PDB file of C-alpha atoms and ligand atoms in Angstrom:
ATOM      1  CA  MET D   1      73.930 184.790 228.012  1.00 51.00           C
ATOM      2  CA  GLU D   2      77.087 182.743 226.705  1.00 54.00           C
ATOM      3  CA  ASN D   3      77.435 181.941 222.933  1.00 62.00           C
ATOM      4  CA  ILE D   4      76.475 185.062 222.460  1.00 69.00           C
ATOM      5  CA  PRO D   5      78.792 188.082 222.582  1.00 80.00           C
ATOM      6  CA  ILE D   6      77.262 191.355 222.674  1.00 87.00           C
ATOM      7  CA  LYS D   7      76.034 192.189 226.814  1.00 91.00           C
ATOM      8  CA  MET D   8      72.492 191.924 227.464  1.00 93.00           C
ATOM      9  CA  PRO D   9      70.626 194.501 229.931  1.00 95.00           C
ATOM     10  CA  ILE D  10      70.431 193.063 233.823  1.00 95.00           C
ATOM     11  CA  PHE D  11      66.799 191.334 234.307  1.00 97.00           C
ATOM     12  CA  GLU D  12      66.106 192.627 237.575  1.00 98.00           C
ATOM     13  CA  SER D  13      64.241 191.087 240.483  1.00 98.00           C
ATOM     14  CA  GLY D  14      61.026 192.644 241.045  1.00 98.00           C
ATOM     15  CA  THR D  15      60.332 194.075 236.905  1.00 98.00           C
ATOM     16  CA  VAL D  16      58.643 192.867 234.143  1.00 98.00           C
ATOM     17  CA  TRP D  17      59.851 192.518 230.719  1.00 98.00           C
ATOM     18  CA  ILE D  18      57.181 192.704 228.262  1.00 98.00           C
ATOM     19  CA  VAL D  19      58.402 190.030 225.595  1.00 98.00           C
ATOM     20  CA  GLY D  20      57.226 189.661 221.860  1.00 97.00           C
ATOM     21  CA  ALA D  21      56.989 186.307 221.118  1.00 97.00           C
ATOM     22  CA  GLY D  22      57.334 186.240 217.174  1.00 97.00           C
ATOM     23  CA  PRO D  23      54.315 184.593 215.312  1.00 97.00           C
ATOM     24  CA  GLY D  24      55.613 181.094 215.524  1.00 95.00           C
ATOM     25  CA  ASP D  25      58.949 180.468 214.984  1.00 96.00           C
ATOM     26  CA  PRO D  26      61.200 180.385 217.050  1.00 96.00           C
ATOM     27  CA  GLY D  27      63.694 180.952 215.070  1.00 96.00           C
ATOM     28  CA  LEU D  28      61.872 185.114 214.861  1.00 97.00           C
ATOM     29  CA  LEU D  29      62.390 185.337 218.565  1.00 97.00           C
ATOM     30  CA  SER D  30      64.580 188.686 219.145  1.00 97.00           C
ATOM     31  CA  LEU D  31      68.110 187.780 221.045  1.00 96.00           C
ATOM     32  CA  LEU D  32      66.361 190.044 223.592  1.00 96.00           C
ATOM     33  CA  ALA D  33      63.633 188.097 224.726  1.00 97.00           C
ATOM     34  CA  LEU D  34      65.503 184.833 223.749  1.00 96.00           C
ATOM     35  CA  TYR D  35      68.078 185.956 226.811  1.00 96.00           C
ATOM     36  CA  GLY D  36      64.717 187.582 228.405  1.00 97.00           C
ATOM     37  CA  ILE D  37      63.001 183.768 228.929  1.00 97.00           C
ATOM     38  CA  GLN D  38      66.404 181.915 229.649  1.00 96.00           C
ATOM     39  CA  ASN D  39      66.927 184.339 232.418  1.00 97.00           C
ATOM     40  CA  ALA D  40      63.445 184.319 233.088  1.00 98.00           C
ATOM     41  CA  ASP D  41      61.451 183.519 237.167  1.00 98.00           C
ATOM     42  CA  VAL D  42      58.192 183.271 236.123  1.00 98.00           C
ATOM     43  CA  ILE D  43      56.720 183.576 232.438  1.00 98.00           C
ATOM     44  CA  VAL D  44      53.342 184.153 231.478  1.00 97.00           C
ATOM     45  CA  TYR D  45      51.585 183.377 228.735  1.00 96.00           C
ATOM     46  CA  ASP D  46      49.485 184.019 225.595  1.00 92.00           C
ATOM     47  CA  ALA D  47      47.319 181.773 223.673  1.00 88.00           C
ATOM     48  CA  LEU D  48      49.420 182.868 219.948  1.00 85.00           C
ATOM     49  CA  VAL D  49      52.442 182.431 221.505  1.00 88.00           C
ATOM     50  CA  GLY D  50      54.771 178.681 219.781  1.00 81.00           C
ATOM     51  CA  GLU D  51      55.698 175.778 222.712  1.00 84.00           C
ATOM     52  CA  GLU D  52      58.228 174.687 221.388  1.00 92.00           C
ATOM     53  CA  ILE D  53      59.334 178.993 222.241  1.00 96.00           C
ATOM     54  CA  LEU D  54      58.865 178.206 226.752  1.00 96.00           C
ATOM     55  CA  LEU D  55      61.695 175.061 226.200  1.00 96.00           C
ATOM     56  CA  PHE D  56      64.293 177.851 226.343  1.00 96.00           C
ATOM     57  CA  ALA D  57      62.628 178.504 229.805  1.00 97.00           C
ATOM     58  CA  LYS D  58      65.298 177.825 232.766  1.00 96.00           C
ATOM     59  CA  GLU D  59      64.653 175.225 233.969  1.00 95.00           C
ATOM     60  CA  ASN D  60      62.747 175.706 237.305  1.00 96.00           C
ATOM     61  CA  ALA D  61      61.041 178.536 236.039  1.00 97.00           C
ATOM     62  CA  GLU D  62      57.651 179.001 236.570  1.00 97.00           C
ATOM     63  CA  LEU D  63      55.092 178.848 233.409  1.00 96.00           C
ATOM     64  CA  GLU D  64      51.414 180.449 233.655  1.00 95.00           C
ATOM     65  CA  TYR D  65      49.289 180.076 231.368  1.00 93.00           C
ATOM     66  CA  ALA D  66      46.635 183.184 230.954  1.00 91.00           C
ATOM     67  CA  GLY D  67      45.148 182.446 227.336  1.00 79.00           C
ATOM     68  CA  LYS D  68      42.401 181.775 226.040  1.00 66.00           C
ATOM     69  CA  ARG D  69      41.924 178.031 226.249  1.00 61.00           C
ATOM     70  CA  GLY D  70      39.067 175.210 224.985  1.00 56.00           C
ATOM     71  CA  GLY D  71      36.430 177.059 225.123  1.00 58.00           C
ATOM     72  CA  ARG D  72      36.280 178.753 228.233  1.00 62.00           C
ATOM     73  CA  PRO D  73      36.808 181.771 228.252  1.00 67.00           C
ATOM     74  CA  SER D  74      40.886 184.083 228.591  1.00 70.00           C
ATOM     75  CA  PRO D  75      41.261 185.729 231.788  1.00 77.00           C
ATOM     76  CA  LYS D  76      40.456 188.650 232.397  1.00 83.00           C
ATOM     77  CA  GLN D  77      42.441 191.541 230.979  1.00 85.00           C
ATOM     78  CA  GLN D  78      42.575 193.545 234.678  1.00 88.00           C
ATOM     79  CA  ASP D  79      43.392 189.651 236.079  1.00 90.00           C
ATOM     80  CA  ILE D  80      46.396 189.605 234.136  1.00 92.00           C
ATOM     81  CA  THR D  81      47.670 192.157 234.854  1.00 95.00           C
ATOM     82  CA  ASN D  82      47.462 191.929 238.646  1.00 95.00           C
ATOM     83  CA  ARG D  83      49.649 189.294 238.306  1.00 96.00           C
ATOM     84  CA  LEU D  84      52.185 190.883 236.648  1.00 97.00           C
ATOM     85  CA  VAL D  85      52.054 194.006 239.359  1.00 97.00           C
ATOM     86  CA  VAL D  86      52.404 190.575 242.443  1.00 97.00           C
ATOM     87  CA  LEU D  87      54.756 188.700 240.833  1.00 98.00           C
ATOM     88  CA  ALA D  88      57.151 191.887 240.655  1.00 98.00           C
ATOM     89  CA  ARG D  89      56.513 192.887 243.637  1.00 98.00           C
ATOM     90  CA  ASP D  90      56.816 189.194 244.674  1.00 98.00           C
ATOM     91  CA  LYS D  91      61.364 190.872 243.365  1.00 98.00           C
ATOM     92  CA  LYS D  92      60.597 187.594 240.818  1.00 98.00           C
ATOM     93  CA  ARG D  93      62.294 188.589 237.683  1.00 98.00           C
ATOM     94  CA  VAL D  94      58.766 188.096 235.706  1.00 98.00           C
ATOM     95  CA  LEU D  95      58.797 187.929 231.980  1.00 98.00           C
ATOM     96  CA  ARG D  96      55.226 189.029 230.112  1.00 97.00           C
ATOM     97  CA  LEU D  97      55.051 186.991 226.547  1.00 97.00           C
ATOM     98  CA  LYS D  98      52.920 187.805 224.383  1.00 96.00           C
ATOM     99  CA  GLY D  99      52.139 186.790 220.053  1.00 96.00           C
ATOM    100  CA  GLY D 100      54.149 188.494 217.273  1.00 97.00           C
ATOM    101  CA  ASP D 101      54.580 192.019 219.094  1.00 97.00           C
ATOM    102  CA  PRO D 102      53.125 192.980 222.016  1.00 97.00           C
ATOM    103  CA  PHE D 103      52.321 196.549 221.905  1.00 97.00           C
ATOM    104  CA  VAL D 104      50.480 195.192 217.274  1.00 97.00           C
ATOM    105  CA  PHE D 105      46.788 195.032 218.992  1.00 95.00           C
ATOM    106  CA  GLY D 106      47.912 192.224 222.184  1.00 89.00           C
ATOM    107  CA  ARG D 107      47.156 195.621 224.134  1.00 90.00           C
ATOM    108  CA  GLY D 108      50.985 195.711 225.888  1.00 92.00           C
ATOM    109  CA  ALA D 109      50.042 199.381 226.570  1.00 94.00           C
ATOM    110  CA  GLU D 110      46.943 198.522 228.826  1.00 93.00           C
ATOM    111  CA  GLU D 111      50.103 196.443 231.247  1.00 95.00           C
ATOM    112  CA  CYS D 112      52.958 198.279 231.059  1.00 97.00           C
ATOM    113  CA  LEU D 113      50.418 201.283 231.337  1.00 96.00           C
ATOM    114  CA  ARG D 114      49.372 199.891 234.635  1.00 96.00           C
ATOM    115  CA  LEU D 115      53.076 198.567 235.696  1.00 97.00           C
ATOM    116  CA  ALA D 116      54.270 202.292 235.678  1.00 98.00           C
ATOM    117  CA  LYS D 117      50.818 203.423 237.741  1.00 97.00           C
ATOM    118  CA  GLU D 118      52.179 201.292 240.558  1.00 97.00           C
ATOM    119  CA  ASN D 119      56.344 202.343 239.679  1.00 98.00           C
ATOM    120  CA  ILE D 120      57.603 199.560 238.938  1.00 98.00           C
ATOM    121  CA  THR D 121      58.963 198.996 236.000  1.00 98.00           C
ATOM    122  CA  PHE D 122      59.379 197.817 233.610  1.00 98.00           C
ATOM    123  CA  ARG D 123      60.600 196.800 229.605  1.00 98.00           C
ATOM    124  CA  ILE D 124      59.441 196.443 226.366  1.00 98.00           C
ATOM    125  CA  VAL D 125      60.793 194.181 224.731  1.00 98.00           C
ATOM    126  CA  PRO D 126      58.924 194.182 220.588  1.00 98.00           C
ATOM    127  CA  GLY D 127      58.895 191.020 218.127  1.00 98.00           C
ATOM    128  CA  ILE D 128      57.660 190.175 214.437  1.00 98.00           C
ATOM    129  CA  THR D 129      54.017 190.529 214.046  1.00 98.00           C
ATOM    130  CA  ALA D 130      52.395 187.952 212.511  1.00 98.00           C
ATOM    131  CA  GLY D 131      51.484 191.130 209.793  1.00 98.00           C
ATOM    132  CA  ILE D 132      54.878 191.038 208.664  1.00 98.00           C
ATOM    133  CA  GLY D 133      56.515 188.100 209.692  1.00 98.00           C
ATOM    134  CA  GLY D 134      53.327 185.684 208.422  1.00 98.00           C
ATOM    135  CA  LEU D 135      53.665 187.804 204.688  1.00 98.00           C
ATOM    136  CA  ALA D 136      57.384 186.446 204.907  1.00 98.00           C
ATOM    137  CA  TYR D 137      56.693 182.800 205.596  1.00 98.00           C
ATOM    138  CA  ALA D 138      54.120 182.983 202.579  1.00 98.00           C
ATOM    139  CA  GLY D 139      56.099 185.205 200.273  1.00 98.00           C
ATOM    140  CA  ILE D 140      54.183 188.045 199.693  1.00 98.00           C
ATOM    141  CA  PRO D 141      56.792 191.519 200.611  1.00 98.00           C
ATOM    142  CA  MET D 142      54.755 194.434 202.187  1.00 97.00           C
ATOM    143  CA  THR D 143      55.310 196.853 199.142  1.00 98.00           C
ATOM    144  CA  THR D 144      57.552 196.732 196.537  1.00 97.00           C
ATOM    145  CA  ARG D 145      58.169 199.924 193.742  1.00 96.00           C
ATOM    146  CA  GLY D 146      55.071 199.104 191.743  1.00 96.00           C
ATOM    147  CA  THR D 147      52.366 198.465 193.640  1.00 97.00           C
ATOM    148  CA  ASN D 148      52.272 200.228 197.133  1.00 97.00           C
ATOM    149  CA  SER D 149      53.689 203.656 198.563  1.00 96.00           C
ATOM    150  CA  ALA D 150      51.344 202.621 202.507  1.00 97.00           C
ATOM    151  CA  VAL D 151      50.381 199.292 204.081  1.00 97.00           C
ATOM    152  CA  THR D 152      47.615 199.082 206.716  1.00 98.00           C
ATOM    153  CA  PHE D 153      46.517 196.906 209.792  1.00 98.00           C
ATOM    154  CA  ILE D 154      43.374 196.852 210.615  1.00 97.00           C
ATOM    155  CA  THR D 155      41.684 194.729 213.359  1.00 96.00           C
ATOM    156  CA  GLY D 156      38.481 192.586 212.179  1.00 93.00           C
ATOM    157  CA  HIS D 157      37.923 192.928 215.966  1.00 88.00           C
ATOM    158  CA  ASN D 158      35.949 194.961 218.853  1.00 86.00           C
ATOM    159  CA  ALA D 159      36.634 193.860 222.894  1.00 83.00           C
ATOM    160  CA  SER D 160      32.735 192.288 221.954  1.00 85.00           C
ATOM    161  CA  GLY D 161      33.882 190.352 218.659  1.00 87.00           C
ATOM    162  CA  GLU D 162      32.892 192.581 216.212  1.00 90.00           C
ATOM    163  CA  VAL D 163      33.644 194.326 214.072  1.00 90.00           C
ATOM    164  CA  PRO D 164      34.291 197.777 215.015  1.00 90.00           C
ATOM    165  CA  ASP D 165      32.219 200.764 214.395  1.00 90.00           C
ATOM    166  CA  ASP D 166      34.801 203.381 213.825  1.00 92.00           C
ATOM    167  CA  ILE D 167      36.653 200.651 210.616  1.00 94.00           C
ATOM    168  CA  ASN D 168      36.399 204.127 207.710  1.00 97.00           C
ATOM    169  CA  TRP D 169      35.585 201.471 204.158  1.00 97.00           C
ATOM    170  CA  GLN D 170      35.731 204.046 201.924  1.00 98.00           C
ATOM    171  CA  ALA D 171      39.034 205.568 203.247  1.00 98.00           C
ATOM    172  CA  LEU D 172      40.657 202.526 203.493  1.00 97.00           C
ATOM    173  CA  ALA D 173      39.619 201.813 199.648  1.00 98.00           C
ATOM    174  CA  ASP D 174      40.395 205.070 198.612  1.00 97.00           C
ATOM    175  CA  GLY D 175      43.633 205.327 200.649  1.00 96.00           C
ATOM    176  CA  SER D 176      45.611 202.581 200.842  1.00 97.00           C
ATOM    177  CA  PRO D 177      46.296 199.910 198.351  1.00 98.00           C
ATOM    178  CA  VAL D 178      47.735 196.868 200.722  1.00 98.00           C
ATOM    179  CA  LEU D 179      45.517 195.867 204.006  1.00 98.00           C
ATOM    180  CA  ILE D 180      46.453 193.613 206.869  1.00 98.00           C
ATOM    181  CA  PHE D 181      43.634 192.254 208.527  1.00 98.00           C
ATOM    182  CA  PHE D 182      43.783 190.980 212.092  1.00 97.00           C
ATOM    183  CA  MET D 183      41.275 189.078 213.482  1.00 95.00           C
ATOM    184  CA  GLY D 184      39.558 189.107 210.655  1.00 95.00           C
ATOM    185  CA  MET D 185      38.170 185.374 209.432  1.00 95.00           C
ATOM    186  CA  ALA D 186      35.063 185.614 211.530  1.00 94.00           C
ATOM    187  CA  HIS D 187      34.100 188.366 209.833  1.00 96.00           C
ATOM    188  CA  ILE D 188      35.596 188.163 206.211  1.00 97.00           C
ATOM    189  CA  ASN D 189      32.242 188.640 204.409  1.00 96.00           C
ATOM    190  CA  ARG D 190      31.840 192.121 205.956  1.00 96.00           C
ATOM    191  CA  ILE D 191      35.225 193.348 205.160  1.00 97.00           C
ATOM    192  CA  ALA D 192      34.927 191.688 201.955  1.00 98.00           C
ATOM    193  CA  ASP D 193      31.374 193.088 201.159  1.00 97.00           C
ATOM    194  CA  GLU D 194      32.091 197.240 202.260  1.00 97.00           C
ATOM    195  CA  LEU D 195      35.109 197.606 200.497  1.00 98.00           C
ATOM    196  CA  ARG D 196      33.981 196.074 197.099  1.00 98.00           C
ATOM    197  CA  GLU D 197      30.970 199.127 198.271  1.00 98.00           C
ATOM    198  CA  ALA D 198      33.911 201.632 198.965  1.00 98.00           C
ATOM    199  CA  GLY D 199      34.989 200.525 195.447  1.00 98.00           C
ATOM    200  CA  ARG D 200      38.089 197.940 195.563  1.00 98.00           C
ATOM    201  CA  PRO D 201      37.718 195.615 192.459  1.00 98.00           C
ATOM    202  CA  ASP D 202      36.310 192.107 192.847  1.00 98.00           C
ATOM    203  CA  LYS D 203      39.522 190.618 191.429  1.00 98.00           C
ATOM    204  CA  GLU D 204      41.714 192.006 193.750  1.00 98.00           C
ATOM    205  CA  PRO D 205      43.968 190.052 195.224  1.00 98.00           C
ATOM    206  CA  VAL D 206      43.213 188.559 198.713  1.00 98.00           C
ATOM    207  CA  ALA D 207      45.359 185.907 200.573  1.00 98.00           C
ATOM    208  CA  ILE D 208      44.117 184.041 204.542  1.00 98.00           C
ATOM    209  CA  ILE D 209      47.438 182.853 206.143  1.00 98.00           C
ATOM    210  CA  CYS D 210      46.360 180.358 208.671  1.00 98.00           C
ATOM    211  CA  LYS D 211      49.475 180.212 211.144  1.00 97.00           C
ATOM    212  CA  ALA D 212      51.856 181.460 209.571  1.00 97.00           C
ATOM    213  CA  THR D 213      55.568 181.006 210.498  1.00 97.00           C
ATOM    214  CA  THR D 214      54.108 176.817 212.168  1.00 95.00           C
ATOM    215  CA  PRO D 215      54.835 173.937 210.805  1.00 94.00           C
ATOM    216  CA  LYS D 216      51.297 173.791 210.251  1.00 95.00           C
ATOM    217  CA  GLN D 217      51.528 177.432 208.112  1.00 96.00           C
ATOM    218  CA  GLN D 218      48.381 178.106 205.049  1.00 97.00           C
ATOM    219  CA  VAL D 219      47.533 179.949 202.430  1.00 97.00           C
ATOM    220  CA  LEU D 220      44.501 180.620 200.974  1.00 98.00           C
ATOM    221  CA  ILE D 221      44.251 182.761 197.808  1.00 98.00           C
ATOM    222  CA  SER D 222      41.175 184.485 196.859  1.00 98.00           C
ATOM    223  CA  THR D 223      39.301 187.850 194.851  1.00 98.00           C
ATOM    224  CA  LEU D 224      37.788 190.417 197.160  1.00 98.00           C
ATOM    225  CA  GLN D 225      34.907 188.938 195.524  1.00 98.00           C
ATOM    226  CA  ASN D 226      35.424 184.844 196.228  1.00 98.00           C
ATOM    227  CA  CYS D 227      37.803 185.622 199.234  1.00 98.00           C
ATOM    228  CA  ALA D 228      34.416 184.671 202.589  1.00 98.00           C
ATOM    229  CA  ALA D 229      32.445 181.569 199.926  1.00 98.00           C
ATOM    230  CA  ASP D 230      36.897 180.141 199.443  1.00 98.00           C
ATOM    231  CA  VAL D 231      37.258 180.502 203.316  1.00 98.00           C
ATOM    232  CA  ALA D 232      33.628 179.170 204.790  1.00 97.00           C
ATOM    233  CA  SER D 233      34.726 175.612 202.118  1.00 97.00           C
ATOM    234  CA  SER D 234      38.258 175.252 203.569  1.00 97.00           C
ATOM    235  CA  ASP D 235      39.469 173.963 206.631  1.00 94.00           C
ATOM    236  CA  LEU D 236      41.749 176.887 207.233  1.00 96.00           C
ATOM    237  CA  ILE D 237      41.603 177.909 210.991  1.00 92.00           C
ATOM    238  CA  PRO D 238      42.954 180.353 213.124  1.00 94.00           C
ATOM    239  CA  PRO D 239      44.805 182.771 213.700  1.00 96.00           C
ATOM    240  CA  ALA D 240      45.173 184.055 210.127  1.00 97.00           C
ATOM    241  CA  LEU D 241      45.878 187.839 208.371  1.00 98.00           C
ATOM    242  CA  ILE D 242      43.673 188.411 205.857  1.00 98.00           C
ATOM    243  CA  VAL D 243      45.635 190.238 202.509  1.00 98.00           C
ATOM    244  CA  ILE D 244      43.981 192.459 200.455  1.00 98.00           C
ATOM    245  CA  GLY D 245      46.656 194.019 197.867  1.00 98.00           C
ATOM    246  CA  GLU D 246      48.364 193.615 195.031  1.00 98.00           C
ATOM    247  CA  ILE D 247      51.424 192.372 196.387  1.00 98.00           C
ATOM    248  CA  VAL D 248      49.609 189.499 197.306  1.00 98.00           C
ATOM    249  CA  ASN D 249      50.186 188.430 193.458  1.00 98.00           C
ATOM    250  CA  PHE D 250      53.552 188.421 194.202  1.00 98.00           C
ATOM    251  CA  SER D 251      52.774 184.976 196.503  1.00 97.00           C
ATOM    252  CA  GLU D 252      52.605 182.778 192.816  1.00 96.00           C
ATOM    253  CA  GLU D 253      56.589 183.161 192.973  1.00 96.00           C
ATOM    254  CA  LEU D 254      58.299 183.858 195.882  1.00 97.00           C
ATOM    255  CA  ASP D 255      56.323 181.570 198.616  1.00 95.00           C
ATOM    256  CA  TRP D 256      59.239 179.430 199.029  1.00 94.00           C
ATOM    257  CA  LEU D 257      58.459 177.921 201.789  1.00 93.00           C
ATOM    258  CA  SER D 258      56.137 175.223 200.367  1.00 86.00           C
ATOM    259  CA  ASN D 259      59.105 174.949 197.653  1.00 74.00           C
ATOM    260  CA  GLU D 260      61.741 174.466 200.717  1.00 74.00           C
TER     261      GLU D 260
HETATM  262  N1  LIG L   1      50.099 191.284 218.688  1.00 69.95           N
HETATM  263  C1  LIG L   1      49.687 190.093 217.600  1.00 69.95           C
HETATM  264  C2  LIG L   1      48.653 190.072 216.690  1.00 69.95           C
HETATM  265  C3  LIG L   1      47.916 190.032 218.029  1.00 69.95           C
HETATM  266  S1  LIG L   1      45.861 190.035 217.261  1.00 69.95           S
HETATM  267  C4  LIG L   1      51.266 190.264 216.348  1.00 69.95           C
HETATM  268  O1  LIG L   1      52.069 190.692 216.487  1.00 69.95           O
HETATM  269  O2  LIG L   1      51.314 189.368 215.415  1.00 69.95           O
HETATM  270  C5  LIG L   1      45.632 188.365 217.475  1.00 69.95           C
HETATM  271  C6  LIG L   1      45.533 187.919 216.204  1.00 69.95           C
HETATM  272  O3  LIG L   1      46.998 187.636 215.494  1.00 69.95           O
HETATM  273  C7  LIG L   1      45.402 186.607 214.970  1.00 69.95           C
HETATM  274  O4  LIG L   1      43.266 186.688 215.176  1.00 69.95           O
HETATM  275  C8  LIG L   1      45.295 186.672 214.491  1.00 69.95           C
HETATM  276  O5  LIG L   1      44.781 187.674 213.636  1.00 69.95           O
HETATM  277  C9  LIG L   1      47.119 187.419 214.244  1.00 69.95           C
HETATM  278  N2  LIG L   1      48.130 186.077 214.750  1.00 69.95           N
HETATM  279  C10 LIG L   1      49.376 186.042 215.397  1.00 69.95           C
HETATM  280  N3  LIG L   1      49.264 184.794 214.797  1.00 69.95           N
HETATM  281  C11 LIG L   1      49.344 184.907 214.156  1.00 69.95           C
HETATM  282  C12 LIG L   1      49.525 183.725 212.806  1.00 69.95           C
HETATM  283  N4  LIG L   1      50.990 182.802 213.478  1.00 69.95           N
HETATM  284  N5  LIG L   1      49.665 183.794 211.696  1.00 69.95           N
HETATM  285  C13 LIG L   1      48.797 183.980 211.409  1.00 69.95           C
HETATM  286  N6  LIG L   1      47.561 184.673 211.919  1.00 69.95           N
HETATM  287  C14 LIG L   1      48.326 185.282 213.322  1.00 69.95           C
END
């Protein structure tokens, strides 16, 4: 890359880079991600990848969409993985672009395991997960010394779209002062009820951060007791994170984005 004075790894033909695109703002791409995108022959990208990011692809790069669109079912994970194998065998420089970080609720591991099995060389380029970048863009610190010494990321959604059965609500309520739910919007009612039942206070602050780091970002501040009703009467559209914990209170003073 001309204007980045550091040595980048060679993106060899017939290899796959599994790259995190960050939560949306193209400025949050890593240098390595940008370099990979600029040099890929084929980019297989997901629904949550910011559109502007694809503008960095080289002119003749093929852009293949592998996400859910217009209510149609998303391609099966196995089909996507097969496609990566075919493209790599075809001696392309293949870049698999995923929203946020590929290893955070992103099924990146499944793709890598298959590539490993097929003896296809791959590289993993981490991205800024929405679970971190989204909070920063809402003015919510992940930790402060006064509020929390731990953070937990949880998926609100299993393969069949339900709240996972193996969530230990009591352990979460007791053990993690800050809870960050991915894919939880559809089940916010259940999530809030479970946590209240397990002893979290009704008045505990909750932030719903939608389309974080994009020009359409919206943040709703509520409480555990009211958040489900507040979401229902809002026009918030996923993707969204649900952030539960005292750290949410900081957004009042630290919401730099709305004050820009
Ligand atoms: N690998 C991704 C997460 C994929 S799971 C990452 O590291 O960020 C998809 C979920 O991520 C969404 O349902 C939502 O909870 C969250 N998410 C992804 N991008 C988001 C964004 N821009 N704003 C808010 N939430 C986002």
